[in-house]
Coordinates of C-alpha atoms and ligand atoms in Angstrom, one line a residue:
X9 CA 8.0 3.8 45.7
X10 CA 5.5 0.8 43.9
X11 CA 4.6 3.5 41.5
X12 CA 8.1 4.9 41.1
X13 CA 8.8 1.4 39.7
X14 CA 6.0 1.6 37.5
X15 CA 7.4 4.8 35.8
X16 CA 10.4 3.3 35.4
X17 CA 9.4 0.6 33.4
X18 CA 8.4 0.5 29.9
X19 CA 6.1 -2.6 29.1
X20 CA 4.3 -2.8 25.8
X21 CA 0.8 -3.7 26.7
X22 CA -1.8 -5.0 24.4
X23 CA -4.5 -2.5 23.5
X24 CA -7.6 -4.0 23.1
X25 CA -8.9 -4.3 26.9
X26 CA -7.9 -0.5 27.2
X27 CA -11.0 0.3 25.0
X28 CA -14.2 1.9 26.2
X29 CA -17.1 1.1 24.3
X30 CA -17.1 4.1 22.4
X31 CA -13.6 3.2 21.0
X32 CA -14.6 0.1 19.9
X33 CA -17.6 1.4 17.6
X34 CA -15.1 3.9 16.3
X35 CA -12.5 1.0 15.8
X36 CA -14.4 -1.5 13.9
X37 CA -16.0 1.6 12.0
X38 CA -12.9 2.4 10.8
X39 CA -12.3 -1.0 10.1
X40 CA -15.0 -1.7 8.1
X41 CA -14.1 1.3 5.8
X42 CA -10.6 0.0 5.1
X43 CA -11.9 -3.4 4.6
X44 CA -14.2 -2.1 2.0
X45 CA -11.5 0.3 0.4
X46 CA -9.2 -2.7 0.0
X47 CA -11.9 -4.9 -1.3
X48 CA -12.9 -2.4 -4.1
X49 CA -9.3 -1.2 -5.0
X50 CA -6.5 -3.9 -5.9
X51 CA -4.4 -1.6 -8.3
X52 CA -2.7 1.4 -7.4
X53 CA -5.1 3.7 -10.0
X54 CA -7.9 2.1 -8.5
X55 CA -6.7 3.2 -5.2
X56 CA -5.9 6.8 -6.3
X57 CA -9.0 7.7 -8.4
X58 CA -11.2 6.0 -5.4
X59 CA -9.1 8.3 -3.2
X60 CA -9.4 11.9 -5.0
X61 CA -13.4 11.3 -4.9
X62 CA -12.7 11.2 -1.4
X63 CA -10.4 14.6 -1.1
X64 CA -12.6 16.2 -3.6
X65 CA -15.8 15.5 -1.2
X66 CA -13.1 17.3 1.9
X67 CA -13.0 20.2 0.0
X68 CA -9.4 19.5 -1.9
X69 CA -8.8 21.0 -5.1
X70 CA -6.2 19.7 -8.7
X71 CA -3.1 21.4 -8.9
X72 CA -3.2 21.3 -11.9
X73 CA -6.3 23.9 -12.4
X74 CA -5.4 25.9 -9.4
X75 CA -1.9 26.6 -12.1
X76 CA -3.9 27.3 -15.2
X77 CA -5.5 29.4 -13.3
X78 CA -3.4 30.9 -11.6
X79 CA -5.2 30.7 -8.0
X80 CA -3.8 32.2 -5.2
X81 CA -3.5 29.9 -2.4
X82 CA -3.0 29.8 1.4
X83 CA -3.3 29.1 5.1
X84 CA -6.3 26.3 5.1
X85 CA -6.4 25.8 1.4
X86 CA -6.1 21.8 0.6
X87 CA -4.6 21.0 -2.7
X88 CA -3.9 17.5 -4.8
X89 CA -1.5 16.5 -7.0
X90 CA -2.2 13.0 -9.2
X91 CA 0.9 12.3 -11.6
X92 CA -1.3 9.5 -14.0
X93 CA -3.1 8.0 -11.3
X94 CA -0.6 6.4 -9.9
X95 CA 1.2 9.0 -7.9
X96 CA -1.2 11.1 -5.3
X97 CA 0.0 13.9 -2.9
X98 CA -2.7 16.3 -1.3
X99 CA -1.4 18.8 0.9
X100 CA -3.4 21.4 3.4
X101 CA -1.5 25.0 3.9
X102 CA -0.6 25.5 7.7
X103 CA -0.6 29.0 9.1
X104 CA 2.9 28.7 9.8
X105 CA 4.8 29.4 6.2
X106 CA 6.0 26.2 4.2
X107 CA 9.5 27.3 4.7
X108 CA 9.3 26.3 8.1
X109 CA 8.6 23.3 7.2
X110 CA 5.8 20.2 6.5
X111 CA 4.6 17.4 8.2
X112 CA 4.6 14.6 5.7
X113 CA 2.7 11.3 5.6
X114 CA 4.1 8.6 3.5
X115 CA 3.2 5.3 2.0
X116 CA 3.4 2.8 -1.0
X117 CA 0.2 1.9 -3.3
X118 CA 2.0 -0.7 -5.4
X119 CA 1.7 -4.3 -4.2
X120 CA 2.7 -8.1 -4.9
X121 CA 1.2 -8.9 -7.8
X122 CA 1.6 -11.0 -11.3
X123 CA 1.3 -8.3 -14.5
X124 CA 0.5 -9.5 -17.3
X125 CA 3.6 -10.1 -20.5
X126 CA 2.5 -7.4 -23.2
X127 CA 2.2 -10.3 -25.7
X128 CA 0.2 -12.0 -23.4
X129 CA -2.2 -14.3 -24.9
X130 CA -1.9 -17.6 -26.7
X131 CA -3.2 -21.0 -26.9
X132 CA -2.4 -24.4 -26.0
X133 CA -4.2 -27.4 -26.4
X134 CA -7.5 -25.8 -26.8
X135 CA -6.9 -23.1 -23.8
X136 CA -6.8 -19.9 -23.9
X137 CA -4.3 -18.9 -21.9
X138 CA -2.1 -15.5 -20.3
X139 CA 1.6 -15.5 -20.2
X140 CA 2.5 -13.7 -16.7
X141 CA 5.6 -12.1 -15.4
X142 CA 5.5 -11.2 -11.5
X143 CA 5.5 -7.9 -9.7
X144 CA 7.3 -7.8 -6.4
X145 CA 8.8 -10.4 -3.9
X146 CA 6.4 -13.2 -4.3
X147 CA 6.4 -16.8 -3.0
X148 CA 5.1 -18.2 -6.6
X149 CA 4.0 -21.5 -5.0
X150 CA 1.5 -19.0 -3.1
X151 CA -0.1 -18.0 -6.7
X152 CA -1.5 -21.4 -8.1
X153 CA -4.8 -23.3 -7.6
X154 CA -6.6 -19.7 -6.4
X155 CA -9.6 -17.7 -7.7
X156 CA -8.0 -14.9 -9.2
X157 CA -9.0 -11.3 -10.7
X158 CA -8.2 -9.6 -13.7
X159 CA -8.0 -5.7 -12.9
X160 CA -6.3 -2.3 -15.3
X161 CA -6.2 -0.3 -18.3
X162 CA -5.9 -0.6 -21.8
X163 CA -4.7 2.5 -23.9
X164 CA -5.7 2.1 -27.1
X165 CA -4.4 3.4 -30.3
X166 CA -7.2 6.2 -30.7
X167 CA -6.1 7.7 -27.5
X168 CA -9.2 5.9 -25.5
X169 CA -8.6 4.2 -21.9
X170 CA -10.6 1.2 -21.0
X171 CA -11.1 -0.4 -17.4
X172 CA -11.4 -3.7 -16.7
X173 CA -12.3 -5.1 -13.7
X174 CA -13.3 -8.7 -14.1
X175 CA -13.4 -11.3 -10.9
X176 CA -14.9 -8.9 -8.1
X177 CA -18.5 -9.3 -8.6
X178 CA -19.9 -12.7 -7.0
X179 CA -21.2 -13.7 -10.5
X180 CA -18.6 -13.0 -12.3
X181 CA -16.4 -15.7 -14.0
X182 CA -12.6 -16.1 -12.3
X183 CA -9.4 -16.9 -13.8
X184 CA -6.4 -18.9 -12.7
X185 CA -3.5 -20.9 -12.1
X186 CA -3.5 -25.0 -12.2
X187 CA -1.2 -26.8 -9.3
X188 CA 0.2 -30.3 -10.2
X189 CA -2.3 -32.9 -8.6
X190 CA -0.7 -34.4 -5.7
X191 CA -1.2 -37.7 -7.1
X192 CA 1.7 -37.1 -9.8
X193 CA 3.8 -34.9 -7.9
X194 CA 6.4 -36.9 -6.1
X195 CA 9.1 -35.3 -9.0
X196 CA 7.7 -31.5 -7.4
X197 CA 7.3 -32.5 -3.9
X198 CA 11.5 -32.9 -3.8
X199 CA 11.8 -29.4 -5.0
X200 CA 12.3 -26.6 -2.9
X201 CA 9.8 -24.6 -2.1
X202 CA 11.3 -21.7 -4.4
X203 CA 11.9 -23.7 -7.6
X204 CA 8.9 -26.2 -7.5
X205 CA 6.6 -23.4 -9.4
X206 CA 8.7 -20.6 -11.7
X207 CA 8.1 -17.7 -13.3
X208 CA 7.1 -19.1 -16.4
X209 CA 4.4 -21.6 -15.0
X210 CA 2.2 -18.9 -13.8
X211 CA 0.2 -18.4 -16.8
X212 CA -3.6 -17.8 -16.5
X213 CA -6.1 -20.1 -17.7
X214 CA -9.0 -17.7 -19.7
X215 CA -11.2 -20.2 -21.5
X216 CA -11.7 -23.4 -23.5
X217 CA -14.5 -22.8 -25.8
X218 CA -13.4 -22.8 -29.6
X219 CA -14.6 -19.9 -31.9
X220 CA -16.6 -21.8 -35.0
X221 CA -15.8 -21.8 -38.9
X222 CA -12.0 -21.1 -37.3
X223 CA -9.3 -22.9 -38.8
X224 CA -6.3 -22.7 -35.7
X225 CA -6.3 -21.2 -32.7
X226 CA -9.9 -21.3 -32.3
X227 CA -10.2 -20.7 -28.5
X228 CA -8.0 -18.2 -28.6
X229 CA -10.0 -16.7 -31.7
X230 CA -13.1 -16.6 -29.3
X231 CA -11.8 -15.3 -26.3
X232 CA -10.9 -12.6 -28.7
X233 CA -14.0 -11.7 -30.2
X234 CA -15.6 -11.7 -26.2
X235 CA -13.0 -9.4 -25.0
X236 CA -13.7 -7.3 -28.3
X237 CA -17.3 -7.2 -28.1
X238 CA -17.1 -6.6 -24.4
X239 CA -14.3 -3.8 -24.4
X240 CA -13.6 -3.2 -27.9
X241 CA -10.2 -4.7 -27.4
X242 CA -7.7 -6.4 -30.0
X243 CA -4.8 -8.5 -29.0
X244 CA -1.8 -5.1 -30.0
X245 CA -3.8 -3.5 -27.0
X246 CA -1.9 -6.1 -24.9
X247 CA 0.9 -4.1 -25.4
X248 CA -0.3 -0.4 -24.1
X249 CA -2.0 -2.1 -21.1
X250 CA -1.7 -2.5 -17.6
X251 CA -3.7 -5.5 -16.3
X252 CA -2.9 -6.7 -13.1
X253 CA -4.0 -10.1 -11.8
X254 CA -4.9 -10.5 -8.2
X255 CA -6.8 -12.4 -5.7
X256 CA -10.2 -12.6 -6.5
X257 CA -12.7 -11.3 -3.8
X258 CA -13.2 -9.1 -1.1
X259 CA -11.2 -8.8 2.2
X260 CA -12.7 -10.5 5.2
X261 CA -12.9 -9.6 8.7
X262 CA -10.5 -12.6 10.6
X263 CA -10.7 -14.7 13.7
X264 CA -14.1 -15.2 15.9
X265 CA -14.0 -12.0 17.5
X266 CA -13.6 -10.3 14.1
X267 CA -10.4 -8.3 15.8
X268 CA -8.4 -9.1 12.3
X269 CA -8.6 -8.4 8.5
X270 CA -7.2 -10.5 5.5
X271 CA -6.9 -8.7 2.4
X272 CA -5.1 -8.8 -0.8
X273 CA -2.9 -5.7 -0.6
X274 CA -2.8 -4.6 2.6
X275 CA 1.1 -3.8 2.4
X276 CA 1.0 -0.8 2.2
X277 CA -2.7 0.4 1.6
X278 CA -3.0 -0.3 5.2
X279 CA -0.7 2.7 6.0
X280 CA -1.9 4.5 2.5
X281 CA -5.3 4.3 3.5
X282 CA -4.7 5.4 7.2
X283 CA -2.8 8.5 5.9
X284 CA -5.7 9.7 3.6
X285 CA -8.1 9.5 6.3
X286 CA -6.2 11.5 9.0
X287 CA -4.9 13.9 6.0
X288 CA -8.7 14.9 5.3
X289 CA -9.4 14.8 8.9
X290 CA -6.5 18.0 9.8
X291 CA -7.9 21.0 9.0
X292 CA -6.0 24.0 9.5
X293 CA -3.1 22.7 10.5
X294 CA -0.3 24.8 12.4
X295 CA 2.8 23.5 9.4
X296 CA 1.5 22.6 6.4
X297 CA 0.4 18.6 6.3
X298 CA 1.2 16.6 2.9
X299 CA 0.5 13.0 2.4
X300 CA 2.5 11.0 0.0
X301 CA 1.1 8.3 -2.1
X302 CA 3.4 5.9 -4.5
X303 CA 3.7 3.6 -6.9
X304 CA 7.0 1.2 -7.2
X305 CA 8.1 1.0 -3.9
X306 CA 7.8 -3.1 -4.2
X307 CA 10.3 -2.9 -6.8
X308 CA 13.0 0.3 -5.4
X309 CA 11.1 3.1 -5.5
X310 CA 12.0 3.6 -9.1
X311 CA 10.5 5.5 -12.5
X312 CA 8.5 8.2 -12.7
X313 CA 5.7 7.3 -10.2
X314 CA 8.2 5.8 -7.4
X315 CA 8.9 7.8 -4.7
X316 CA 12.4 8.6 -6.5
X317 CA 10.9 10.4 -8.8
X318 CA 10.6 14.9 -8.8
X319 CA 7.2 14.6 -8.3
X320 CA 6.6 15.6 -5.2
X321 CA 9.1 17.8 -4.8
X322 CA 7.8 20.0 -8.0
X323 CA 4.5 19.9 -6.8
X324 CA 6.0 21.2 -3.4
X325 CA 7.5 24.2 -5.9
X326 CA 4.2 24.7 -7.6
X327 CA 2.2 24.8 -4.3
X328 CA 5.0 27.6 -2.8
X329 CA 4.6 29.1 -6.0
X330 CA 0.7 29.3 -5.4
X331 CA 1.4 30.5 -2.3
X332 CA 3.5 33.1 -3.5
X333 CA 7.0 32.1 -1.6
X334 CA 8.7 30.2 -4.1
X335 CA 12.5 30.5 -4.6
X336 CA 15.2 27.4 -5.1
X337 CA 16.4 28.0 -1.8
X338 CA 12.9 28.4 0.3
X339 CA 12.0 24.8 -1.4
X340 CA 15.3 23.5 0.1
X341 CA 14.1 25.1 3.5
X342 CA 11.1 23.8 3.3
X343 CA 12.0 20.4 2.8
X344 CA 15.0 19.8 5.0
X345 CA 12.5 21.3 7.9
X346 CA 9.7 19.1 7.2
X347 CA 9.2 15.7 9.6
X348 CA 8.0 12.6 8.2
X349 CA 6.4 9.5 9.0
X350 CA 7.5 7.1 6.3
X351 CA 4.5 4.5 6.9
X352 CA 4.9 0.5 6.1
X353 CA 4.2 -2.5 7.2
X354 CA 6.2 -4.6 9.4
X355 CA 6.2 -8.6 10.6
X356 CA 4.0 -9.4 13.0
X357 CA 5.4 -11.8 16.0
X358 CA 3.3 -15.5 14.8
X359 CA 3.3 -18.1 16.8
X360 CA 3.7 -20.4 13.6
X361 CA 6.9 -18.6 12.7
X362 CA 8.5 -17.8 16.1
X363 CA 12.2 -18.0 15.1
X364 CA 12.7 -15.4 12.6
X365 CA 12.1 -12.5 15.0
X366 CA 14.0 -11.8 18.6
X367 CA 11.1 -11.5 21.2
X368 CA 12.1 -8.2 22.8
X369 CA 12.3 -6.1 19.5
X370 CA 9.2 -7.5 18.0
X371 CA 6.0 -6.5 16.5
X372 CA 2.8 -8.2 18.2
X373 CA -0.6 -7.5 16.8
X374 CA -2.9 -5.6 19.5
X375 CA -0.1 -3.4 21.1
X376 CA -0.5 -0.9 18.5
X377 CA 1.4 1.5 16.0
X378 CA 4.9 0.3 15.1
X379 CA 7.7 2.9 15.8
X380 CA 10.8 1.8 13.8
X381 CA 14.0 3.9 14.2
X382 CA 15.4 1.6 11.6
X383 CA 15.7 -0.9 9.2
X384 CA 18.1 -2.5 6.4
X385 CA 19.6 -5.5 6.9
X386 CA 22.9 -7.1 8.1
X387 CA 24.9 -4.3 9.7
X388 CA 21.9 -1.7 9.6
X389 CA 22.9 -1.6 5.3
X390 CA 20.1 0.4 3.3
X391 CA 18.6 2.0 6.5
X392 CA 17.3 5.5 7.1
X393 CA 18.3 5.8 11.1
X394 CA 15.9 8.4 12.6
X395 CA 17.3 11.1 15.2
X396 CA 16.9 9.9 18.6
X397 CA 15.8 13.6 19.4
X398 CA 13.2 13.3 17.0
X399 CA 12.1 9.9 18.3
X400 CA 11.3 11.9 21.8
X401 CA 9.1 14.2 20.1
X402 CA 7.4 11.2 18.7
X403 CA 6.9 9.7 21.9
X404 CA 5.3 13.2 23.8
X405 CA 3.0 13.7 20.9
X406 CA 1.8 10.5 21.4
X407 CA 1.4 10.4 25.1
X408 CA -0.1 13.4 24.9
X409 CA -2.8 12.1 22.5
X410 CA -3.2 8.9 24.5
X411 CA -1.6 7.0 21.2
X412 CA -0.6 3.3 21.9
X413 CA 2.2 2.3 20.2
X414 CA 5.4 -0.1 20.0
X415 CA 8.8 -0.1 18.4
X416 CA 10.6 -3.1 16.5
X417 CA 13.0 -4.3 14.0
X418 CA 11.8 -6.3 11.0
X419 CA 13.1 -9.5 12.0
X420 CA 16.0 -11.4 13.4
X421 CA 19.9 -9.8 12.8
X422 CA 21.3 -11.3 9.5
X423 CA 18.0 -13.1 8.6
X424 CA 17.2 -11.2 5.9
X425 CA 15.8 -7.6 6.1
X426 CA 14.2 -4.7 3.6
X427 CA 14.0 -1.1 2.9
X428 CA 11.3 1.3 2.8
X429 CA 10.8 5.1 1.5
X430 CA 12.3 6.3 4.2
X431 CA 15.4 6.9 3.0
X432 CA 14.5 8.8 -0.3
X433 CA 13.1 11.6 1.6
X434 CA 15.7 11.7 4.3
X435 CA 18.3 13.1 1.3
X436 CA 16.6 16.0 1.6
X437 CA 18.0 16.8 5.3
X438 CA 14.7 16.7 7.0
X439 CA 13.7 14.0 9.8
X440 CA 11.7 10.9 9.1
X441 CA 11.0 7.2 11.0
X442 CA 9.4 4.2 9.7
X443 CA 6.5 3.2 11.4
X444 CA 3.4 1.0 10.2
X445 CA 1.1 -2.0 11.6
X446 CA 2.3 -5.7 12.1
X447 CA 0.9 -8.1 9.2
X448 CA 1.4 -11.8 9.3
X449 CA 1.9 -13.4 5.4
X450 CA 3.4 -10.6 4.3
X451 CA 3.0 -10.4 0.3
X452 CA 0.7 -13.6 0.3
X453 CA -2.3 -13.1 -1.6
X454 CA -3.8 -12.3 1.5
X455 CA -2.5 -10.7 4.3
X456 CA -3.7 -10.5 7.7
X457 CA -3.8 -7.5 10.3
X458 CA -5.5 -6.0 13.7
X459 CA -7.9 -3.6 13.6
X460 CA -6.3 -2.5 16.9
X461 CA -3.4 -1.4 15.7
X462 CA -5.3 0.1 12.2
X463 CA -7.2 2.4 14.6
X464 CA -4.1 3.3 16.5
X465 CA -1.7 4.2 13.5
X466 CA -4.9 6.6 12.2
X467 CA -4.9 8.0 15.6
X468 CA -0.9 8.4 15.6
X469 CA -1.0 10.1 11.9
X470 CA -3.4 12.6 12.9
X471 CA -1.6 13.5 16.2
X472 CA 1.4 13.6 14.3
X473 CA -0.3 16.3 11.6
X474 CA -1.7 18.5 14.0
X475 CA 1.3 18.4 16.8
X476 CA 4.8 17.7 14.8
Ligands
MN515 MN1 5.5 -2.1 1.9
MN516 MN1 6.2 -5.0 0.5

């Protein structure tokens, strides 16, 4: 009868003192390799180009050549797509036939941000200085008095691309944002918190020496000629860039015992970065695995990169094509029987914040993978409601691959809520859940999660490729 009880019970345990010692090396392993993938990529075509060296090395090959040349392709074959290094999908052939479906890994590559204006750069009381407009929910208060970065690409009228990347190495120089010294700030110190710094105060400080023999504008003149001489950049490039400023720096581990990381970005590279690695890990897969990477999620999933975009579907078309069983309707098949793990992050239960979530449907760091059958906000509004049939399946697959995980809602009833990439793909008929890790200071300029439950949504995504 005692263990009767037990079955009957469901209690969310923490993870961490399940571990033998051979879990843990293989934990903070892993951990270590995100940490060091977030640290060197802060831009979603730093993440993308970083991560096709990594396919390429597992054997993964470009659409794109595989079409000129016509290549056939099949059962074991791994294949990328990369629409302008910005969108990635890879996908490795099952031996089943795509019409019966995919199983599909999703995430997001954008994050929180401030982008730079494309007529950026002017100067104010001998300062050079960067007029900002923010990517993404931000706190802006978060953004000021910070070492920050200064990362992208600059398209030049010649048809040349030039990377920048300035901020990252310990001796390089830093840019920033001046707070108000608390001394004079009594006027500030009434506001609240989301009007005491605005858009338009978050402009970048770049330099204060003044270009000689110049008549005006003589800082502005030199940090001119250095970004010229350095990049062979004049200030119309502004406009065909995309410079991102971010937190300068590399992630760290977090807390004593090192079980935590906080990292710029981690929404949702955390999940992004956990989806490559068990997408190169699958090999011959029974369905046909495909991981999703996109841009714009942060801002609805819109344009040509977001996950509203063709892409991925055409490149699903192309790759049947290669396979030789494209038709209209076996892409509609294919699709509407693929499953899906639509990966993001989620709060994480802190004790400094207790209110805004309800105990029982919480997410705690150390219990493991998130499971969310939904999300939205208010009555359920904007949510992508997974099938509680396919929730089952979930939870055999990972039982039977020992996977701890947990299930939540984002926070409170009426609070406030969000949205994920969920939806988007569940138009096409086919069955998908949110899931993700727990983060505490969601979109701050650094975010904080457990390597626990990193190790446990990795294990989770490759159950879920080579069992869905
Ligand atoms: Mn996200
Ligand atoms: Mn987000």
């Amino acid at each position: 009868m005692s263990n009767m009880k037990e079955e009957l019970k469901k209690e969310y345990k923490n993870v961490w003192n399940t571990y033998t010692e051979e879990d843990k090396r293989a934990l903070f392993a892993y951990g270590e390799r995100y940490r060091q993938f977030i640290s060197k990529n802060k831009t979603e075509r730093e993440c993308v180009r970083d991560m096709i060296l990594q396919a390429e090395k597992a054997g993964y090959k470009n659409i794109e050549t595989l079409i000129e040349n016509n290549t056939a392709v099949g059962a074991g074959d791994k294949v990328y797509a990369n629409y302008n290094d910005k969108t990635l999908v890879l996908f490795c052939v099952g031996e089943k036939p795509i019409t019966e479906g995919m199983n599909l890994l999703g995430a997001h590559l954008d994050s929180p941000r401030l982008d730079l204006k494309p007529n950026p750069l002017y100067e104010d009381t001998d300062f050079a200085m960067l007029k900002t407009h923010y990517y993404g929910g931000v706190k802006k208060y978060q953004w000021v008095s910070m070492p920050l970065a200064i990362h992208g690409t600059v398209a030049k009228k010649d048809g040349s691309v030039v990377n920048l990347s300035i901020g990252e190495d310990p001796m390089d120089p830093v840019v920033g944002i001046s707070d108000l010294l608390i001394h004079l700030a009594s006027e500030q110190m009434q506001k609240k918190l989301s009007e005491a710094i605005k858009g338009e105060d978050l402009n970048i400080c770049l330099g204060s020496i003044p270009l000689e023999g110049e008549e005006k504008e003589k800082v502005k003149a030199n940090i001119l000629k250095l970004l010229f001489e350095k990049y062979g950049m004049i200030e119309e490039d502004f406009v065909s860039a995309e410079i991102e400023i971010v937190p300068a720096g590399p992630a760290r581990d977090y807390g004593l015992d090192r079980s935590m990381i906080i990292g710029y970005g981690q929404d949702d590279r955390v999940c992004a970065y956990a989806s490559l690695e068990a997408q190169l890990e699958v090999e011959n897969p029974v369905r046909t695995t495909a991981t999703i990477l996109v841009d714009k999620e942060e801002i609805g999933s819109v344009g040509a990169s977001g996950m509203h975009s063709r892409f991925f579907e055409n490149m699903v078309a192309e790759l049947m094509n290669l396979c030789g069983c494209y038709s209209s309707l076996n892409l509609k098949r294919a699709m509407s029987r693929s499953k899906m793990l639509s990966s993001d992050v989620t709060a994480g239960y802190d004790p400094n914040h207790p209110t805004v979530l309800e105990k029982n449907n919480a997410a705690y760091f150390g219990k493991g993978v998130v499971f969310m059958k939904y999300t939205g906000s208010r009555g359920k509004s904007g949510s992508n409601e997974a099938n509680a049939e396919y929730v089952a399946e979930l939870r055999r697959i990972m039982a039977e691959e020992n996977v701890t995980w947990q299930t939540a809602e984002l926070g409170r009833i009426d609070l406030g809520g969000g949205g994920t990439i969920a939806y988007i793909l569940a138009e096409y008929g086919m069955d998908v859940i949110d899931c993700g890790v727990p983060v505490h200071s969601m979109h701050a300029p650094w975010e904080i999660t457990s390597k626990a439950d990193l190790y446990e949504m990795r294990k989770a995504y490759v159950a879920f490729l080579k069992n869905a």
